[in-house]
Amino acid sequence: LADDRLSEEVTGERLRLCRALTSDAPPRFVVTSILALLQPVPDQAALRSGELTLSAGQTLEIDDLLGWLVDAGYESVEQVDAVGEFAHRGGIVDILGPAETTAARVEFFGDEIDSIRRFDLDTHRSIAAVDTVTLVSFRFGDQGTGNATLLDYLPDDTLLVTPEPAELAQLAADIVRRWHEDESDDVLLPWDIISDDALWTAASGMKRVELFHFQPRDDTGVIGMEIKSL
């Protein structure tokens, strides 16, 4: 576990999902793993405070944008190829943020954003002009507000489906135990794990469907699906 460093791409996918869950059209289904659920995400206030929206016609010094990108954990490169990178050439800044699926090319005229265009990473040709682009910081944890769980982003009427809940609970407990053993060995850990007790407490108010390979001893409310092996 201690060797598991979250890549910028993985971090970007997680932040993109958090933003999608707070949008007007959130995803209807989310599939995740117990290890992912035990990893903290920024709370919604931290996610919003770590955003920077750029608009065509906005007055902004290019050095201020470059400074924000560095502080937000982006890497300066010659040419943008991956999530979390930016490239600066004269009055042009190319950026691929963690919550974006395509890169943005921001063109300045003096201290004003002249245009923003989406472009293809393979050809680096423009796809379409856009009015705004919102960048998300990679460093939400620096604000000490990264201890929310993904469950905190879900609506109250969420249906939580868990396969083999007893095995899942044991796996969660084992992961947390191994994590704290690594901590006691003075290993530099990439993030603070959420306790399994806190996770199940967060899930306790949700409607649940539990899936079992075999009929449980307490068969109250059990629905047999009559699924047979081929």
XYZ file of N, CA and C in Angstrom:
690
model
N 0.823 -1.217 0.000
C 0.000 0.000 0.000
C 0.849 1.255 0.000
N 1.959 1.229 0.730
C 2.775 2.440 0.845
C 3.404 2.824 -0.489
N 3.499 1.875 -1.417
C 4.087 2.169 -2.719
C 3.060 2.710 -3.706
N 1.810 2.742 -3.302
C 0.751 3.189 -4.211
C 0.711 4.709 -4.262
N 1.371 5.277 -5.244
C 1.316 6.725 -5.444
C 0.238 7.034 -6.469
N -0.634 7.950 -6.152
C -1.688 8.298 -7.094
C -1.102 9.129 -8.231
N -1.262 8.661 -9.442
C -0.773 9.407 -10.589
C -1.682 10.596 -10.846
N -1.177 11.553 -11.628
C -1.994 12.711 -11.981
C -3.243 12.282 -12.743
N -3.112 11.220 -13.556
C -4.261 10.758 -14.340
C -5.347 10.206 -13.436
N -4.937 9.391 -12.442
C -5.913 8.836 -11.500
C -6.542 9.949 -10.666
N -5.696 10.863 -10.182
C -6.213 11.997 -9.418
C -7.206 12.793 -10.250
N -6.866 12.996 -11.521
C -7.763 13.731 -12.408
C -9.107 13.052 -12.564
N -9.100 11.721 -12.710
C -10.361 10.993 -12.844
C -11.210 11.130 -11.578
N -10.553 11.077 -10.427
C -11.297 11.189 -9.166
C -11.909 12.587 -9.009
N -11.117 13.618 -9.333
C -11.633 14.981 -9.236
C -12.740 15.224 -10.255
N -12.589 14.631 -11.436
C -13.626 14.783 -12.464
C -14.941 14.174 -11.985
N -14.856 13.017 -11.317
C -16.070 12.378 -10.805
C -16.704 13.236 -9.712
N -15.885 13.786 -8.813
C -16.422 14.644 -7.750
C -17.155 15.839 -8.351
N -16.554 16.441 -9.365
C -17.201 17.596 -10.010
C -18.485 17.171 -10.708
N -18.462 15.990 -11.352
C -19.656 15.508 -12.051
C -20.802 15.260 -11.071
N -20.464 14.757 -9.868
C -21.503 14.454 -8.881
C -22.141 15.722 -8.308
N -21.480 16.861 -8.451
C -22.058 18.115 -7.971
C -22.675 18.918 -9.108
N -22.693 18.360 -10.314
C -23.222 19.080 -11.474
C -24.736 18.915 -11.556
N -25.332 19.578 -12.539
C -26.782 19.489 -12.739
C -27.186 18.150 -13.343
N -26.238 17.421 -13.917
C -26.540 16.119 -14.519
C -25.546 15.082 -14.013
N -25.662 14.691 -12.750
C -24.697 13.733 -12.180
C -24.875 12.351 -12.794
N -23.829 11.514 -12.757
C -23.955 10.147 -13.276
C -24.965 9.347 -12.465
N -25.666 8.455 -13.142
C -26.681 7.636 -12.459
C -26.050 6.457 -11.725
N -24.904 5.989 -12.214
C -24.250 4.831 -11.606
C -22.784 5.151 -11.367
N -22.271 4.723 -10.224
C -20.838 4.829 -9.927
C -20.383 3.463 -9.437
N -19.353 2.918 -10.092
C -18.773 1.642 -9.672
C -17.396 1.930 -9.088
N -17.151 1.433 -7.884
C -15.873 1.729 -7.229
C -15.407 0.512 -6.450
N -14.240 0.624 -5.854
C -13.677 -0.458 -5.043
C -13.575 0.000 -3.599
N -13.402 -0.972 -2.696
C -13.317 -0.616 -1.283
C -12.043 0.184 -1.005
N -10.944 -0.121 -1.714
C -9.707 0.641 -1.526
C -9.902 2.088 -1.941
N -10.623 2.309 -3.042
C -10.884 3.678 -3.494
C -11.772 4.421 -2.498
N -12.753 3.727 -1.928
C -13.649 4.373 -0.961
C -12.919 4.772 0.317
N -11.861 4.052 0.643
C -11.097 4.372 1.851
C -10.120 5.519 1.645
N -9.976 5.973 0.392
C -9.099 7.103 0.108
C -9.913 8.401 0.174
N -9.395 9.417 0.846
C -10.150 10.662 0.991
C -10.238 11.435 -0.319
N -11.271 12.231 -0.415
C -11.421 13.184 -1.521
C -11.637 14.558 -0.890
N -11.427 15.630 -1.656
C -11.672 16.954 -1.075
C -13.154 17.132 -0.777
N -13.463 17.849 0.305
C -14.871 18.161 0.512
C -15.291 19.184 -0.543
N -16.592 19.400 -0.648
C -17.094 20.218 -1.761
C -16.617 21.661 -1.682
N -16.465 22.188 -0.479
C -15.974 23.563 -0.332
C -14.530 23.666 -0.813
N -13.709 22.655 -0.472
C -12.313 22.666 -0.904
C -12.206 22.508 -2.406
N -13.082 21.684 -2.976
C -13.060 21.481 -4.425
C -13.356 22.790 -5.144
N -14.358 23.528 -4.631
C -14.719 24.805 -5.274
C -13.616 25.851 -5.078
N -12.998 25.876 -3.897
C -11.976 26.887 -3.635
C -10.704 26.616 -4.432
N -10.525 25.363 -4.893
C -9.348 25.014 -5.666
C -9.571 25.107 -7.159
N -10.602 25.846 -7.579
C -10.903 25.997 -8.998
C -10.510 27.383 -9.492
N -10.132 27.453 -10.747
C -9.861 28.731 -11.403
C -10.572 28.709 -12.748
N -11.495 29.640 -12.945
C -12.237 29.729 -14.200
C -11.638 30.825 -15.066
N -11.305 30.463 -16.294
C -10.775 31.411 -17.268
C -11.839 31.682 -18.318
N -11.981 32.951 -18.710
C -13.003 33.336 -19.685
C -12.378 34.207 -20.766
N -12.856 34.040 -21.976
C -12.422 34.902 -23.065
C -12.802 36.343 -22.743
N -11.861 37.269 -22.922
C -12.084 38.669 -22.597
C -11.718 39.041 -21.180
N -11.349 38.053 -20.363
C -10.990 38.297 -18.958
C -9.625 38.988 -18.872
N -9.529 39.954 -17.960
C -8.245 40.613 -17.715
C -7.441 39.785 -16.725
N -6.263 39.335 -17.154
C -5.435 38.469 -16.327
C -4.017 38.501 -16.867
N -3.049 38.726 -16.007
C -1.659 38.694 -16.432
C -1.227 37.243 -16.614
N -0.503 36.992 -17.687
C -0.107 35.619 -17.990
C 0.775 35.038 -16.881
N 1.602 35.884 -16.240
C 2.450 35.396 -15.147
C 1.618 34.946 -13.946
N 0.462 35.608 -13.740
C -0.419 35.189 -12.641
C -0.993 33.801 -12.916
N -1.354 33.522 -14.180
C -1.858 32.191 -14.537
C -0.767 31.144 -14.367
N 0.442 31.451 -14.830
C 1.544 30.497 -14.712
C 1.866 30.216 -13.240
N 1.827 31.254 -12.403
C 2.071 31.071 -10.972
C 1.015 30.200 -10.328
N -0.261 30.414 -10.724
C -1.349 29.591 -10.160
C -1.157 28.132 -10.554
N -0.787 27.874 -11.793
C -0.603 26.501 -12.271
C 0.495 25.784 -11.484
N 1.595 26.469 -11.251
C 2.695 25.858 -10.483
C 2.245 25.578 -9.052
N 1.590 26.542 -8.426
C 1.121 26.365 -7.050
C 0.082 25.259 -6.949
N -0.679 25.050 -8.043
C -1.746 24.043 -8.040
C -1.234 22.653 -8.377
N 0.083 22.520 -8.594
C 0.655 21.200 -8.813
C 0.798 20.779 -10.257
N 0.634 21.708 -11.197
C 0.822 21.377 -12.612
C 2.313 21.387 -12.940
N 2.690 20.606 -13.958
C 4.090 20.511 -14.374
C 4.306 21.270 -15.673
N 5.346 22.097 -15.694
C 5.699 22.839 -16.901
C 6.478 21.942 -17.854
N 6.012 21.828 -19.124
C 6.641 20.970 -20.122
C 6.774 21.728 -21.444
N 7.506 21.140 -22.373
C 7.642 21.748 -23.699
C 6.360 21.603 -24.501
N 5.722 20.429 -24.366
C 4.489 20.144 -25.100
C 3.566 19.313 -24.236
N 2.318 19.716 -24.129
C 1.349 19.030 -23.267
C 0.970 17.672 -23.864
N 1.173 16.623 -23.075
C 0.811 15.278 -23.517
C -0.030 14.522 -22.491
N -0.049 14.991 -21.241
C -0.706 14.226 -20.189
C -1.419 15.167 -19.215
N -2.306 14.584 -18.427
C -3.046 15.331 -17.413
C -2.070 15.973 -16.425
N -2.338 17.234 -16.069
C -1.522 17.920 -15.076
C -0.327 18.642 -15.656
N -0.292 18.798 -16.984
C 0.822 19.495 -17.624
C 0.365 20.813 -18.238
N 1.303 21.772 -18.343
C 1.041 23.001 -19.087
C 2.295 23.398 -19.840
N 2.105 24.102 -20.965
C 3.222 24.560 -21.782
C 3.000 26.030 -22.108
N 4.064 26.816 -21.991
C 3.981 28.264 -22.220
C 4.886 28.651 -23.381
N 4.279 29.290 -24.376
C 5.039 29.787 -25.522
C 4.531 31.189 -25.849
N 5.331 32.197 -25.558
C 4.922 33.570 -25.848
C 3.622 33.920 -25.148
N 2.600 34.272 -25.918
C 1.301 34.630 -25.348
C 0.318 33.484 -25.333
N 0.808 32.240 -25.432
C -0.063 31.059 -25.472
C 0.279 30.130 -24.313
N -0.757 29.638 -23.634
C -0.581 28.650 -22.573
C -1.495 27.461 -22.876
N -0.896 26.280 -23.051
C -1.657 25.035 -23.222
C -1.757 24.345 -21.875
N -2.962 23.834 -21.554
C -3.192 23.248 -20.229
C -4.081 22.018 -20.377
N -3.738 20.964 -19.651
C -4.640 19.810 -19.535
C -4.888 19.574 -18.056
N -6.046 20.020 -17.602
C -6.391 19.940 -16.185
C -6.931 18.582 -15.791
N -6.979 18.294 -14.479
C -7.414 16.985 -13.994
C -8.890 16.707 -14.205
N -9.700 17.724 -14.386
C -11.133 17.500 -14.567
C -11.546 17.659 -16.025
N -10.573 17.642 -16.957
C -10.863 17.875 -18.364
C -10.518 16.644 -19.197
N -11.255 16.458 -20.287
C -10.994 15.353 -21.203
C -10.220 15.812 -22.431
N -10.198 17.119 -22.689
C -9.399 17.667 -23.780
C -8.594 18.849 -23.251
N -7.480 19.145 -23.920
C -6.615 20.238 -23.484
C -7.187 21.580 -23.940
N -6.764 22.637 -23.253
C -7.213 23.995 -23.579
C -6.010 24.835 -23.981
N -6.191 25.629 -25.026
C -5.156 26.571 -25.463
C -5.661 27.980 -25.178
N -5.005 28.659 -24.247
C -5.405 29.996 -23.825
C -4.462 30.997 -24.489
N -5.025 31.870 -25.324
C -4.215 32.857 -26.036
C -4.434 34.236 -25.427
N -3.324 34.906 -25.125
C -3.359 36.233 -24.499
C -3.045 37.309 -25.533
N -3.671 38.443 -25.340
C -3.290 39.663 -26.058
C -3.018 40.704 -24.984
N -1.746 40.915 -24.674
C -1.406 41.764 -23.538
C -1.822 41.085 -22.252
N -2.582 41.793 -21.414
C -3.062 41.248 -20.145
C -4.528 40.829 -20.232
N -4.931 40.399 -21.405
C -6.312 39.958 -21.592
C -6.325 38.625 -22.319
N -7.247 37.745 -21.877
C -7.406 36.464 -22.568
C -8.164 36.719 -23.867
N -7.484 36.516 -24.982
C -8.077 36.806 -26.287
C -9.009 35.688 -26.741
N -8.598 34.431 -26.497
C -9.435 33.303 -26.922
C -9.054 32.059 -26.135
N -9.985 31.102 -26.071
C -9.743 29.795 -25.466
C -10.230 28.745 -26.455
N -9.368 27.810 -26.774
C -9.735 26.765 -27.733
C -9.388 25.389 -27.176
N -10.247 24.442 -27.466
C -9.936 23.049 -27.192
C -9.094 22.519 -28.346
N -8.115 21.643 -28.025
C -7.328 21.089 -29.121
C -7.032 19.611 -28.902
N -6.770 18.921 -30.004
C -6.497 17.496 -30.017
C -5.057 17.246 -29.571
N -4.884 16.339 -28.599
C -3.543 16.075 -28.078
C -2.643 15.381 -29.099
N -3.231 14.624 -30.004
C -2.424 13.903 -30.990
C -1.921 14.833 -32.097
N -2.823 15.664 -32.610
C -2.447 16.541 -33.727
C -2.115 17.956 -33.278
N -2.553 18.319 -32.057
C -2.422 19.673 -31.515
C -3.134 20.707 -32.394
N -4.160 20.239 -33.095
C -4.983 21.144 -33.880
C -6.236 21.512 -33.089
N -6.696 22.735 -33.280
C -7.864 23.210 -32.553
C -9.111 22.420 -32.935
N -9.944 22.153 -31.921
C -11.215 21.471 -32.150
C -12.356 22.487 -32.197
N -12.405 23.344 -31.174
C -13.486 24.327 -31.111
C -13.122 25.422 -30.128
N -13.646 26.618 -30.391
C -13.483 27.727 -29.451
C -14.518 27.591 -28.338
N -14.125 27.930 -27.110
C -15.044 27.890 -25.968
C -14.972 29.225 -25.239
N -16.036 29.535 -24.501
C -16.067 30.803 -23.773
C -15.293 30.737 -22.468
N -15.360 29.570 -21.798
C -14.705 29.439 -20.493
C -14.067 28.058 -20.352
N -13.125 27.973 -19.436
C -12.566 26.689 -19.024
C -12.286 26.779 -17.524
N -12.616 25.716 -16.801
C -12.385 25.697 -15.358
C -11.267 24.722 -15.031
N -10.238 25.221 -14.364
C -9.098 24.409 -13.957
C -9.267 24.015 -12.496
N -8.798 22.831 -12.149
C -8.916 22.318 -10.788
C -7.526 22.042 -10.242
N -7.284 22.461 -9.005
C -5.994 22.252 -8.366
C -5.813 20.786 -7.995
N -4.574 20.296 -8.107
C -4.234 18.954 -7.636
C -3.995 18.947 -6.135
N -3.839 20.113 -5.539
C -3.344 20.176 -4.161
C -4.423 20.555 -3.160
N -5.576 19.919 -3.280
C -6.648 20.195 -2.322
C -6.254 19.758 -0.933
N -5.414 18.684 -0.828
C -5.041 18.161 0.482
C -4.201 19.129 1.284
N -3.505 20.070 0.598
C -2.677 21.031 1.322
C -3.514 21.926 2.221
N -4.825 22.015 1.918
C -5.688 22.886 2.704
C -6.243 22.164 3.937
N -5.851 20.888 4.107
C -6.340 20.141 5.261
C -7.808 19.792 5.157
N -8.323 19.758 3.933
C -9.756 19.498 3.767
C -9.977 18.320 2.838
N -9.057 17.338 2.871
C -9.166 16.213 1.970
C -9.745 14.972 2.606
N -10.449 15.092 3.718
C -10.902 13.915 4.452
C -12.375 13.593 4.277
N -12.974 14.100 3.212
C -14.333 13.671 2.882
C -14.238 12.310 2.191
N -15.359 11.615 2.106
C -15.403 10.358 1.361
C -16.250 10.561 0.119
N -16.093 9.666 -0.831
C -16.919 9.741 -2.034
C -18.400 9.668 -1.677
N -18.730 8.947 -0.599
C -20.130 8.812 -0.179
C -20.738 10.167 0.177
N -19.895 11.110 0.625
C -20.400 12.433 0.991
C -20.915 13.202 -0.222
N -20.530 12.788 -1.415
C -20.969 13.461 -2.641
C -22.271 12.888 -3.197
N -22.712 11.763 -2.630
C -23.872 11.084 -3.197
C -25.169 11.617 -2.598
N -26.245 11.671 -3.397
C -27.534 12.167 -2.882
C -28.114 11.229 -1.829
N -29.068 11.760 -1.064
C -29.638 11.010 0.055
C -30.357 9.734 -0.385
N -30.876 9.718 -1.613
C -31.642 8.549 -2.061
C -30.779 7.537 -2.811
N -29.461 7.625 -2.629
C -28.552 6.694 -3.301
C -28.797 5.265 -2.817
N -28.761 4.326 -3.744
C -28.858 2.903 -3.425
C -27.457 2.322 -3.477
N -26.981 1.813 -2.355
C -25.635 1.269 -2.249
C -25.702 -0.248 -2.411
N -25.058 -0.772 -3.440
C -25.072 -2.210 -3.719
C -23.707 -2.783 -3.351
N -23.672 -3.737 -2.423
C -22.402 -4.299 -1.964
C -22.423 -5.815 -2.121
N -21.437 -6.381 -2.832
C -21.329 -7.838 -2.925
C -20.651 -8.412 -1.693
N -21.171 -9.518 -1.172
C -20.582 -10.212 -0.023
C -20.144 -9.220 1.064
N -21.102 -8.577 1.746
C -20.770 -7.496 2.676
C -19.823 -7.902 3.802
N -19.915 -9.128 4.297
C -19.010 -9.550 5.383
C -17.571 -9.605 4.879
N -17.370 -10.151 3.676
C -16.028 -10.210 3.104
C -15.504 -8.805 2.827
N -16.397 -7.928 2.366
C -16.007 -6.547 2.064
C -15.573 -5.825 3.338
N -16.323 -6.023 4.426
C -15.985 -5.383 5.692
C -14.639 -5.886 6.213
N -14.383 -7.199 6.048
C -13.109 -7.758 6.490
C -11.955 -7.212 5.659
N -12.170 -7.074 4.345
C -11.138 -6.526 3.473
C -10.822 -5.086 3.861
N -11.864 -4.303 4.146
C -11.656 -2.910 4.560
C -10.843 -2.843 5.847
N -11.186 -3.695 6.807
C -10.453 -3.712 8.081
C -8.993 -4.108 7.866
N -8.752 -5.077 6.965
C -7.378 -5.510 6.691
C -6.572 -4.383 6.045
N -7.190 -3.658 5.122
C -6.495 -2.548 4.449
C -6.106 -1.479 5.462
N -7.042 -1.115 6.335
C -6.765 -0.087 7.347
C -5.669 -0.558 8.309
N -5.726 -1.834 8.711
C -4.699 -2.371 9.618
C -3.323 -2.317 8.963
N -3.221 -2.758 7.701
C -1.928 -2.744 6.996
C -1.429 -1.316 6.836
N -2.361 -0.395 6.618
C -1.983 1.016 6.452
C -1.305 1.542 7.712
N -1.931 1.262 8.858
C -1.369 1.768 10.111
C -0.072 1.042 10.480
N 0.089 -0.203 10.046
C 1.364 -0.898 10.251
C 2.468 -0.200 9.458
N 2.157 0.228 8.230
C 3.130 0.972 7.428
C 3.479 2.299 8.095
N 2.446 2.948 8.671
C 2.685 4.223 9.363
C 3.653 4.038 10.529
N 3.498 2.936 11.248
C 4.349 2.697 12.416
C 5.790 2.392 12.002
N 5.981 2.008 10.739
C 7.334 1.745 10.226
C 7.967 3.001 9.646
N 7.352 4.157 9.894
C 7.864 5.446 9.416
C 7.978 5.503 7.888
N 7.054 4.842 7.209
C 7.003 4.902 5.750
C 6.250 6.165 5.347
N 6.760 6.856 4.324
C 6.078 8.058 3.849
C 4.851 7.638 3.050
N 3.678 7.878 3.593
C 2.441 7.450 2.946
C 1.851 8.595 2.126
N 1.270 8.260 0.946
C 0.820 9.312 0.032
C -0.444 10.032 0.458
N -1.255 9.433 1.335
C -2.482 10.097 1.777
C -2.928 9.461 3.084
N -3.844 10.118 3.776
C -4.365 9.582 5.042
C -5.597 8.742 4.753
N -5.576 7.508 5.193
C -6.695 6.617 4.927
C -7.868 6.947 5.850
N -9.064 6.682 5.372
C -10.281 6.848 6.182
C -10.482 5.553 6.966
N -10.881 5.638 8.210
C -11.095 4.415 8.990
C -12.299 3.664 8.435
N -12.255 2.337 8.533
C -13.385 1.548 8.035
C -14.645 1.840 8.843
N -14.489 2.142 10.146
C -15.666 2.495 10.956
C -16.325 3.761 10.427
N -15.503 4.770 10.074
C -16.050 6.020 9.546
C -16.748 5.788 8.212
N -16.180 4.888 7.400
C -16.784 4.600 6.096
C -18.155 3.958 6.265
N -18.247 2.952 7.142
C -19.538 2.273 7.328
C -20.544 3.193 8.012
N -20.065 4.104 8.855
C -20.972 5.087 9.456
C -21.558 5.981 8.381
N -20.716 6.412 7.428
C -21.191 7.255 6.329
C -22.186 6.506 5.457
N -22.024 5.190 5.363
C -22.910 4.392 4.505
C -24.183 3.952 5.223
N -24.217 4.119 6.543
C -25.317 3.542 7.323
C -26.672 4.163 7.002
N -26.686 5.407 6.562
C -27.966 6.047 6.277
C -28.491 5.786 4.876
N -27.772 5.003 4.096
C -28.171 4.753 2.711
C -29.008 3.484 2.599
N -29.842 3.467 1.592
C -30.554 2.233 1.271
C -29.541 1.243 0.722
N -29.693 -0.031 1.097
C -28.668 -1.016 0.760
C -29.279 -2.207 0.024
N -28.545 -2.738 -0.922
C -28.810 -4.051 -1.498
C -27.526 -4.854 -1.325
N -27.630 -6.010 -0.694
C -26.459 -6.843 -0.453
C -26.574 -8.106 -1.300
N -25.476 -8.451 -1.967
C -25.457 -9.601 -2.871
C -24.644 -10.736 -2.245
N -25.195 -11.968 -2.294
C -24.537 -13.134 -1.724
C -24.489 -14.259 -2.758
N -23.357 -14.979 -2.782
C -23.292 -16.164 -3.627
C -24.197 -17.265 -3.076
N -24.257 -17.347 -1.740
C -25.063 -18.373 -1.090
C -26.068 -17.697 -0.166
N -27.182 -18.368 0.044
C -28.241 -17.771 0.857
C -27.748 -17.586 2.287
N -27.871 -16.374 2.846
C -27.398 -16.139 4.214
C -28.297 -16.829 5.234
N -27.768 -17.015 6.446
C -28.541 -17.685 7.494
C -29.806 -16.910 7.824
N -29.668 -15.596 7.919
C -30.844 -14.764 8.150
C -31.416 -14.411 6.776
N -32.482 -15.112 6.401
C -33.013 -14.930 5.052
C -34.178 -13.945 5.008
N -34.278 -13.082 6.050
C -35.320 -12.067 6.054
C -35.088 -11.081 4.910
N -36.094 -10.951 4.082
C -35.972 -10.004 2.976
C -35.096 -10.476 1.836
N -34.718 -11.755 1.834
C -33.846 -12.271 0.779
C -34.660 -12.569 -0.471
N -34.130 -12.182 -1.610
C -34.739 -12.485 -2.901
C -33.806 -13.424 -3.641
N -34.255 -14.663 -3.908
C -33.432 -15.626 -4.644
C -33.489 -15.334 -6.126
N -32.334 -15.108 -6.739
C -32.300 -14.756 -8.170
C -32.285 -15.987 -9.075
N -32.142 -17.173 -8.460
C -32.150 -18.420 -9.249
C -31.094 -18.409 -10.351
N -29.915 -17.880 -10.034
C -28.821 -17.846 -10.991
C -28.008 -19.125 -10.836
N -27.819 -19.848 -11.936
C -27.101 -21.118 -11.881
C -25.831 -21.038 -12.720
N -24.839 -21.834 -12.345
C -23.598 -21.891 -13.099
C -23.829 -22.590 -14.431
N -23.156 -22.150 -15.472
C -23.233 -22.838 -16.759
C -22.515 -24.184 -16.693
